[in-house]
Amino acid sequence: MKPEVILVSSIFPPTQEVLEREFSCHRMYEAADRETFLREFGPRVRGVATYGPPGANAALMDALPKLEIISNFGVGVDAIDLTAAKARGVAVTNTPDVLNECVADTGMALVLNLLRKFPQAENHLRSGYWASRGPYAFTRSLGGKTLGVLGLGRIGEAVARRALAFGMTIRYHNRNRKDVPYAYDPDPVALARNADVLIVVTPGGAQTSKLVDSRVLDALGPDGYLVNIARGSVVDEPVLLRYLREKRIAGAGLDVFADEPVVPSGFFALDNAVLLPHVASATVETRTAMGNLQIENLRRHFSGQPLLTPVV
Ligand code: 8YV
């Protein structure tokens, strides 16, 4: 008998196809009534496959007395209650490393688009203004600027490598200092003060909630730029919106938002913001690799082999 697995949300289709072939999957996201669904399947379910903000909370775990493993499609596990999983002896896996390069590419694309205003310049051309109004306005260079990396983990290091190739100087802040050739700042305010561009690459969750607040944005100042490829929760979003409107920082490049997929409409009118719909890891190659890790962790668990990428 195939192990029974709940799909909390729909997943990258090629991944979901394999999951549904290899396991006895139940689509919770299609259930008309979640309680009835959990009453019917909950007692037999041994695995959960999840993706994105629905994650897996303690209430879901409580409804699954035989639950052994939660396999996440994504490196960030902020939507999974890790304490509840640990307390119940439930394993949690994620998909680290395979997305580092793509997410870092997106970080640099946001830095480039923010400083060089390429989206606005393209819009200038598409609107016919090049011929009618003349060349697009001058923008800002990356070379010689300082990039402050808030959260120098595996993705942060991939961002730093790229920024070096663009002629930028790297500084960083982490809870713990690392053995790297970059200058360390003891807190996010100091990092923002020393940086021209602050890029947020921390994990999400309670520990980093609103880490980038008005004090950090004040330290970044009217010539400073913010880029966020981490989680919307790490930035105080209403404060950021106000600072952008009032030009108290020069601009922001955002791939993530506090309440995805809802983006406060105030952002749409801003010329000093570059906005992406959480696409950092969204290439076919990277999503395939992420899916393969999610599948392989489930396969290994149910055949008694060590997990590839356990979180708890
Ligand atoms: C995905 C991500 O879009 O891996 C992560 O943590 O943020 C992205 O790669 C995510 O799985 C969807 O929320």
mmCIF file of N, CA, C and O in Angstrom, residues 121-166:
data_model
loop_
_atom_site.group_PDB
_atom_site.id
_atom_site.type_symbol
_atom_site.label_atom_id
_atom_site.label_comp_id
_atom_site.label_asym_id
_atom_site.label_seq_id
_atom_site.Cartn_x
_atom_site.Cartn_y
_atom_site.Cartn_z
ATOM 1 N N ALA A 121 12.967 52.955 -18.094
ATOM 2 C CA ALA A 121 13.561 53.364 -19.371
ATOM 3 C C ALA A 121 12.884 52.632 -20.534
ATOM 4 O O ALA A 121 12.621 53.220 -21.589
ATOM 5 N N GLU A 122 12.573 51.352 -20.310
ATOM 6 C CA GLU A 122 11.891 50.601 -21.367
ATOM 7 C C GLU A 122 10.493 51.177 -21.604
ATOM 8 O O GLU A 122 10.032 51.315 -22.744
ATOM 9 N N ASN A 123 9.848 51.537 -20.527
ATOM 10 C CA ASN A 123 8.519 52.134 -20.632
ATOM 11 C C ASN A 123 8.567 53.463 -21.407
ATOM 12 O O ASN A 123 7.661 53.783 -22.175
ATOM 13 N N HIS A 124 9.654 54.203 -21.200
ATOM 14 C CA HIS A 124 9.881 55.465 -21.917
ATOM 15 C C HIS A 124 9.906 55.197 -23.430
ATOM 16 O O HIS A 124 9.266 55.899 -24.213
ATOM 17 N N LEU A 125 10.615 54.127 -23.792
ATOM 18 C CA LEU A 125 10.695 53.759 -25.215
ATOM 19 C C LEU A 125 9.333 53.289 -25.734
ATOM 20 O O LEU A 125 8.839 53.754 -26.755
ATOM 21 N N ARG A 126 8.714 52.360 -24.987
ATOM 22 C CA ARG A 126 7.438 51.788 -25.437
ATOM 23 C C ARG A 126 6.339 52.847 -25.549
ATOM 24 O O ARG A 126 5.415 52.697 -26.324
ATOM 25 N N SER A 127 6.443 53.891 -24.732
ATOM 26 C CA SER A 127 5.422 54.940 -24.771
ATOM 27 C C SER A 127 5.671 55.942 -25.901
ATOM 28 O O SER A 127 4.919 56.905 -26.040
ATOM 29 N N GLY A 128 6.767 55.747 -26.646
ATOM 30 C CA GLY A 128 7.072 56.661 -27.754
ATOM 31 C C GLY A 128 7.761 57.940 -27.307
ATOM 32 O O GLY A 128 7.958 58.864 -28.096
ATOM 33 N N TYR A 129 8.157 58.009 -26.026
ATOM 34 C CA TYR A 129 8.736 59.255 -25.499
ATOM 35 C C TYR A 129 10.170 59.514 -25.976
ATOM 36 O O TYR A 129 10.640 60.638 -25.944
ATOM 37 N N TRP A 130 10.865 58.424 -26.362
ATOM 38 C CA TRP A 130 12.262 58.595 -26.800
ATOM 39 C C TRP A 130 12.303 59.593 -27.967
ATOM 40 O O TRP A 130 13.089 60.547 -27.960
ATOM 41 N N ALA A 131 11.392 59.367 -28.948
ATOM 42 C CA ALA A 131 11.348 60.262 -30.108
ATOM 43 C C ALA A 131 10.708 61.605 -29.752
ATOM 44 O O ALA A 131 11.177 62.661 -30.163
ATOM 45 N N SER A 132 9.650 61.573 -28.925
ATOM 46 C CA SER A 132 8.908 62.828 -28.685
ATOM 47 C C SER A 132 9.535 63.705 -27.596
ATOM 48 O O SER A 132 9.481 64.925 -27.668
ATOM 49 N N ARG A 133 10.141 63.072 -26.576
ATOM 50 C CA ARG A 133 10.666 63.867 -25.455
ATOM 51 C C ARG A 133 12.184 63.821 -25.322
ATOM 52 O O ARG A 133 12.752 64.524 -24.496
ATOM 53 N N GLY A 134 12.811 62.896 -26.036
ATOM 54 C CA GLY A 134 14.270 62.799 -25.959
ATOM 55 C C GLY A 134 14.729 61.651 -25.088
ATOM 56 O O GLY A 134 13.924 60.816 -24.658
ATOM 57 N N PRO A 135 16.054 61.566 -24.802
ATOM 58 C CA PRO A 135 16.599 60.411 -24.077
ATOM 59 C C PRO A 135 16.017 60.289 -22.671
ATOM 60 O O PRO A 135 15.548 61.275 -22.108
ATOM 61 N N TYR A 136 16.104 59.085 -22.152
ATOM 62 C CA TYR A 136 15.639 58.855 -20.770
ATOM 63 C C TYR A 136 16.625 59.504 -19.791
ATOM 64 O O TYR A 136 17.809 59.656 -20.094
ATOM 65 N N ALA A 137 16.138 59.867 -18.628
ATOM 66 C CA ALA A 137 16.957 60.563 -17.617
ATOM 67 C C ALA A 137 18.160 59.712 -17.180
ATOM 68 O O ALA A 137 18.132 58.485 -17.264
ATOM 69 N N PHE A 138 19.195 60.372 -16.671
ATOM 70 C CA PHE A 138 20.358 59.658 -16.151
ATOM 71 C C PHE A 138 19.999 58.935 -14.852
ATOM 72 O O PHE A 138 19.163 59.406 -14.081
ATOM 73 N N THR A 139 20.669 57.809 -14.640
ATOM 74 C CA THR A 139 20.376 56.988 -13.456
ATOM 75 C C THR A 139 21.633 56.843 -12.597
ATOM 76 O O THR A 139 22.499 57.710 -12.639
ATOM 77 N N ARG A 140 21.732 55.788 -11.807
ATOM 78 C CA ARG A 140 22.871 55.623 -10.891
ATOM 79 C C ARG A 140 23.648 54.344 -11.218
ATOM 80 O O ARG A 140 23.054 53.342 -11.588
ATOM 81 N N SER A 141 24.970 54.379 -11.017
ATOM 82 C CA SER A 141 25.828 53.211 -11.282
ATOM 83 C C SER A 141 25.867 52.261 -10.089
ATOM 84 O O SER A 141 25.714 52.695 -8.946
ATOM 85 N N LEU A 142 26.132 50.985 -10.375
ATOM 86 C CA LEU A 142 26.357 50.019 -9.284
ATOM 87 C C LEU A 142 27.814 50.058 -8.816
ATOM 88 O O LEU A 142 28.096 49.961 -7.623
ATOM 89 N N GLY A 143 28.735 50.172 -9.771
ATOM 90 C CA GLY A 143 30.167 50.115 -9.461
ATOM 91 C C GLY A 143 30.544 51.178 -8.448
ATOM 92 O O GLY A 143 30.111 52.327 -8.551
ATOM 93 N N GLY A 144 31.328 50.766 -7.440
ATOM 94 C CA GLY A 144 31.761 51.710 -6.409
ATOM 95 C C GLY A 144 30.770 51.846 -5.262
ATOM 96 O O GLY A 144 31.100 52.421 -4.222
ATOM 97 N N LYS A 145 29.562 51.325 -5.406
ATOM 98 C CA LYS A 145 28.582 51.409 -4.319
ATOM 99 C C LYS A 145 28.810 50.251 -3.323
ATOM 100 O O LYS A 145 29.403 49.229 -3.663
ATOM 101 N N THR A 146 28.299 50.454 -2.119
ATOM 102 C CA THR A 146 28.414 49.410 -1.094
ATOM 103 C C THR A 146 27.085 48.674 -0.953
ATOM 104 O O THR A 146 26.042 49.303 -0.778
ATOM 105 N N LEU A 147 27.163 47.350 -1.046
ATOM 106 C CA LEU A 147 25.978 46.511 -0.843
ATOM 107 C C LEU A 147 26.027 45.942 0.569
ATOM 108 O O LEU A 147 26.980 45.251 0.931
ATOM 109 N N GLY A 148 25.027 46.227 1.356
ATOM 110 C CA GLY A 148 24.918 45.661 2.699
ATOM 111 C C GLY A 148 24.029 44.431 2.635
ATOM 112 O O GLY A 148 22.859 44.535 2.256
ATOM 113 N N VAL A 149 24.583 43.277 2.975
ATOM 114 C CA VAL A 149 23.808 42.037 2.921
ATOM 115 C C VAL A 149 23.303 41.735 4.328
ATOM 116 O O VAL A 149 24.098 41.432 5.230
ATOM 117 N N LEU A 150 21.998 41.817 4.502
ATOM 118 C CA LEU A 150 21.401 41.500 5.798
ATOM 119 C C LEU A 150 21.013 40.025 5.757
ATOM 120 O O LEU A 150 20.000 39.658 5.157
ATOM 121 N N GLY A 151 21.851 39.179 6.351
ATOM 122 C CA GLY A 151 21.637 37.732 6.308
ATOM 123 C C GLY A 151 22.569 37.089 5.294
ATOM 124 O O GLY A 151 22.170 36.798 4.171
ATOM 125 N N LEU A 152 23.825 36.894 5.714
ATOM 126 C CA LEU A 152 24.810 36.323 4.785
ATOM 127 C C LEU A 152 24.825 34.802 4.931
ATOM 128 O O LEU A 152 25.777 34.215 5.429
ATOM 129 N N GLY A 153 23.724 34.190 4.489
ATOM 130 C CA GLY A 153 23.667 32.723 4.438
ATOM 131 C C GLY A 153 24.096 32.278 3.050
ATOM 132 O O GLY A 153 24.821 32.983 2.353
ATOM 133 N N ARG A 154 23.571 31.109 2.652
ATOM 134 C CA ARG A 154 24.003 30.564 1.359
ATOM 135 C C ARG A 154 23.538 31.437 0.196
ATOM 136 O O ARG A 154 24.273 31.644 -0.765
ATOM 137 N N ILE A 155 22.314 31.973 0.306
ATOM 138 C CA ILE A 155 21.826 32.849 -0.770
ATOM 139 C C ILE A 155 22.544 34.197 -0.695
ATOM 140 O O ILE A 155 22.963 34.756 -1.715
ATOM 141 N N GLY A 156 22.726 34.712 0.520
ATOM 142 C CA GLY A 156 23.429 35.990 0.698
ATOM 143 C C GLY A 156 24.839 35.936 0.100
ATOM 144 O O GLY A 156 25.294 36.889 -0.537
ATOM 145 N N GLU A 157 25.517 34.817 0.291
ATOM 146 C CA GLU A 157 26.874 34.684 -0.263
ATOM 147 C C GLU A 157 26.849 34.655 -1.791
ATOM 148 O O GLU A 157 27.740 35.190 -2.444
ATOM 149 N N ALA A 158 25.806 34.034 -2.347
ATOM 150 C CA ALA A 158 25.683 33.998 -3.818
ATOM 151 C C ALA A 158 25.408 35.414 -4.353
ATOM 152 O O ALA A 158 25.893 35.785 -5.422
ATOM 153 N N VAL A 159 24.648 36.199 -3.597
ATOM 154 C CA VAL A 159 24.408 37.605 -3.977
ATOM 155 C C VAL A 159 25.731 38.376 -3.919
ATOM 156 O O VAL A 159 26.077 39.119 -4.849
ATOM 157 N N ALA A 160 26.479 38.184 -2.840
ATOM 158 C CA ALA A 160 27.733 38.913 -2.650
ATOM 159 C C ALA A 160 28.717 38.621 -3.786
ATOM 160 O O ALA A 160 29.375 39.522 -4.304
ATOM 161 N N ARG A 161 28.809 37.343 -4.185
ATOM 162 C CA ARG A 161 29.715 36.974 -5.293
ATOM 163 C C ARG A 161 29.363 37.739 -6.565
ATOM 164 O O ARG A 161 30.232 38.252 -7.263
ATOM 165 N N ARG A 162 28.059 37.813 -6.846
ATOM 166 C CA ARG A 162 27.622 38.544 -8.041
ATOM 167 C C ARG A 162 27.924 40.031 -7.924
ATOM 168 O O ARG A 162 28.396 40.665 -8.872
ATOM 169 N N ALA A 163 27.624 40.609 -6.751
ATOM 170 C CA ALA A 163 27.804 42.054 -6.571
ATOM 171 C C ALA A 163 29.275 42.444 -6.715
ATOM 172 O O ALA A 163 29.594 43.515 -7.242
ATOM 173 N N LEU A 164 30.170 41.554 -6.268
ATOM 174 C CA LEU A 164 31.610 41.812 -6.437
ATOM 175 C C LEU A 164 31.948 41.972 -7.919
ATOM 176 O O LEU A 164 32.712 42.851 -8.305
ATOM 177 N N ALA A 165 31.344 41.109 -8.747
ATOM 178 C CA ALA A 165 31.611 41.168 -10.195
ATOM 179 C C ALA A 165 31.079 42.461 -10.809
ATOM 180 O O ALA A 165 31.535 42.874 -11.872
ATOM 181 N N PHE A 166 30.123 43.095 -10.141
ATOM 182 C CA PHE A 166 29.594 44.387 -10.605
ATOM 183 C C PHE A 166 30.402 45.561 -10.043
ATOM 184 O O PHE A 166 30.010 46.704 -10.215
#
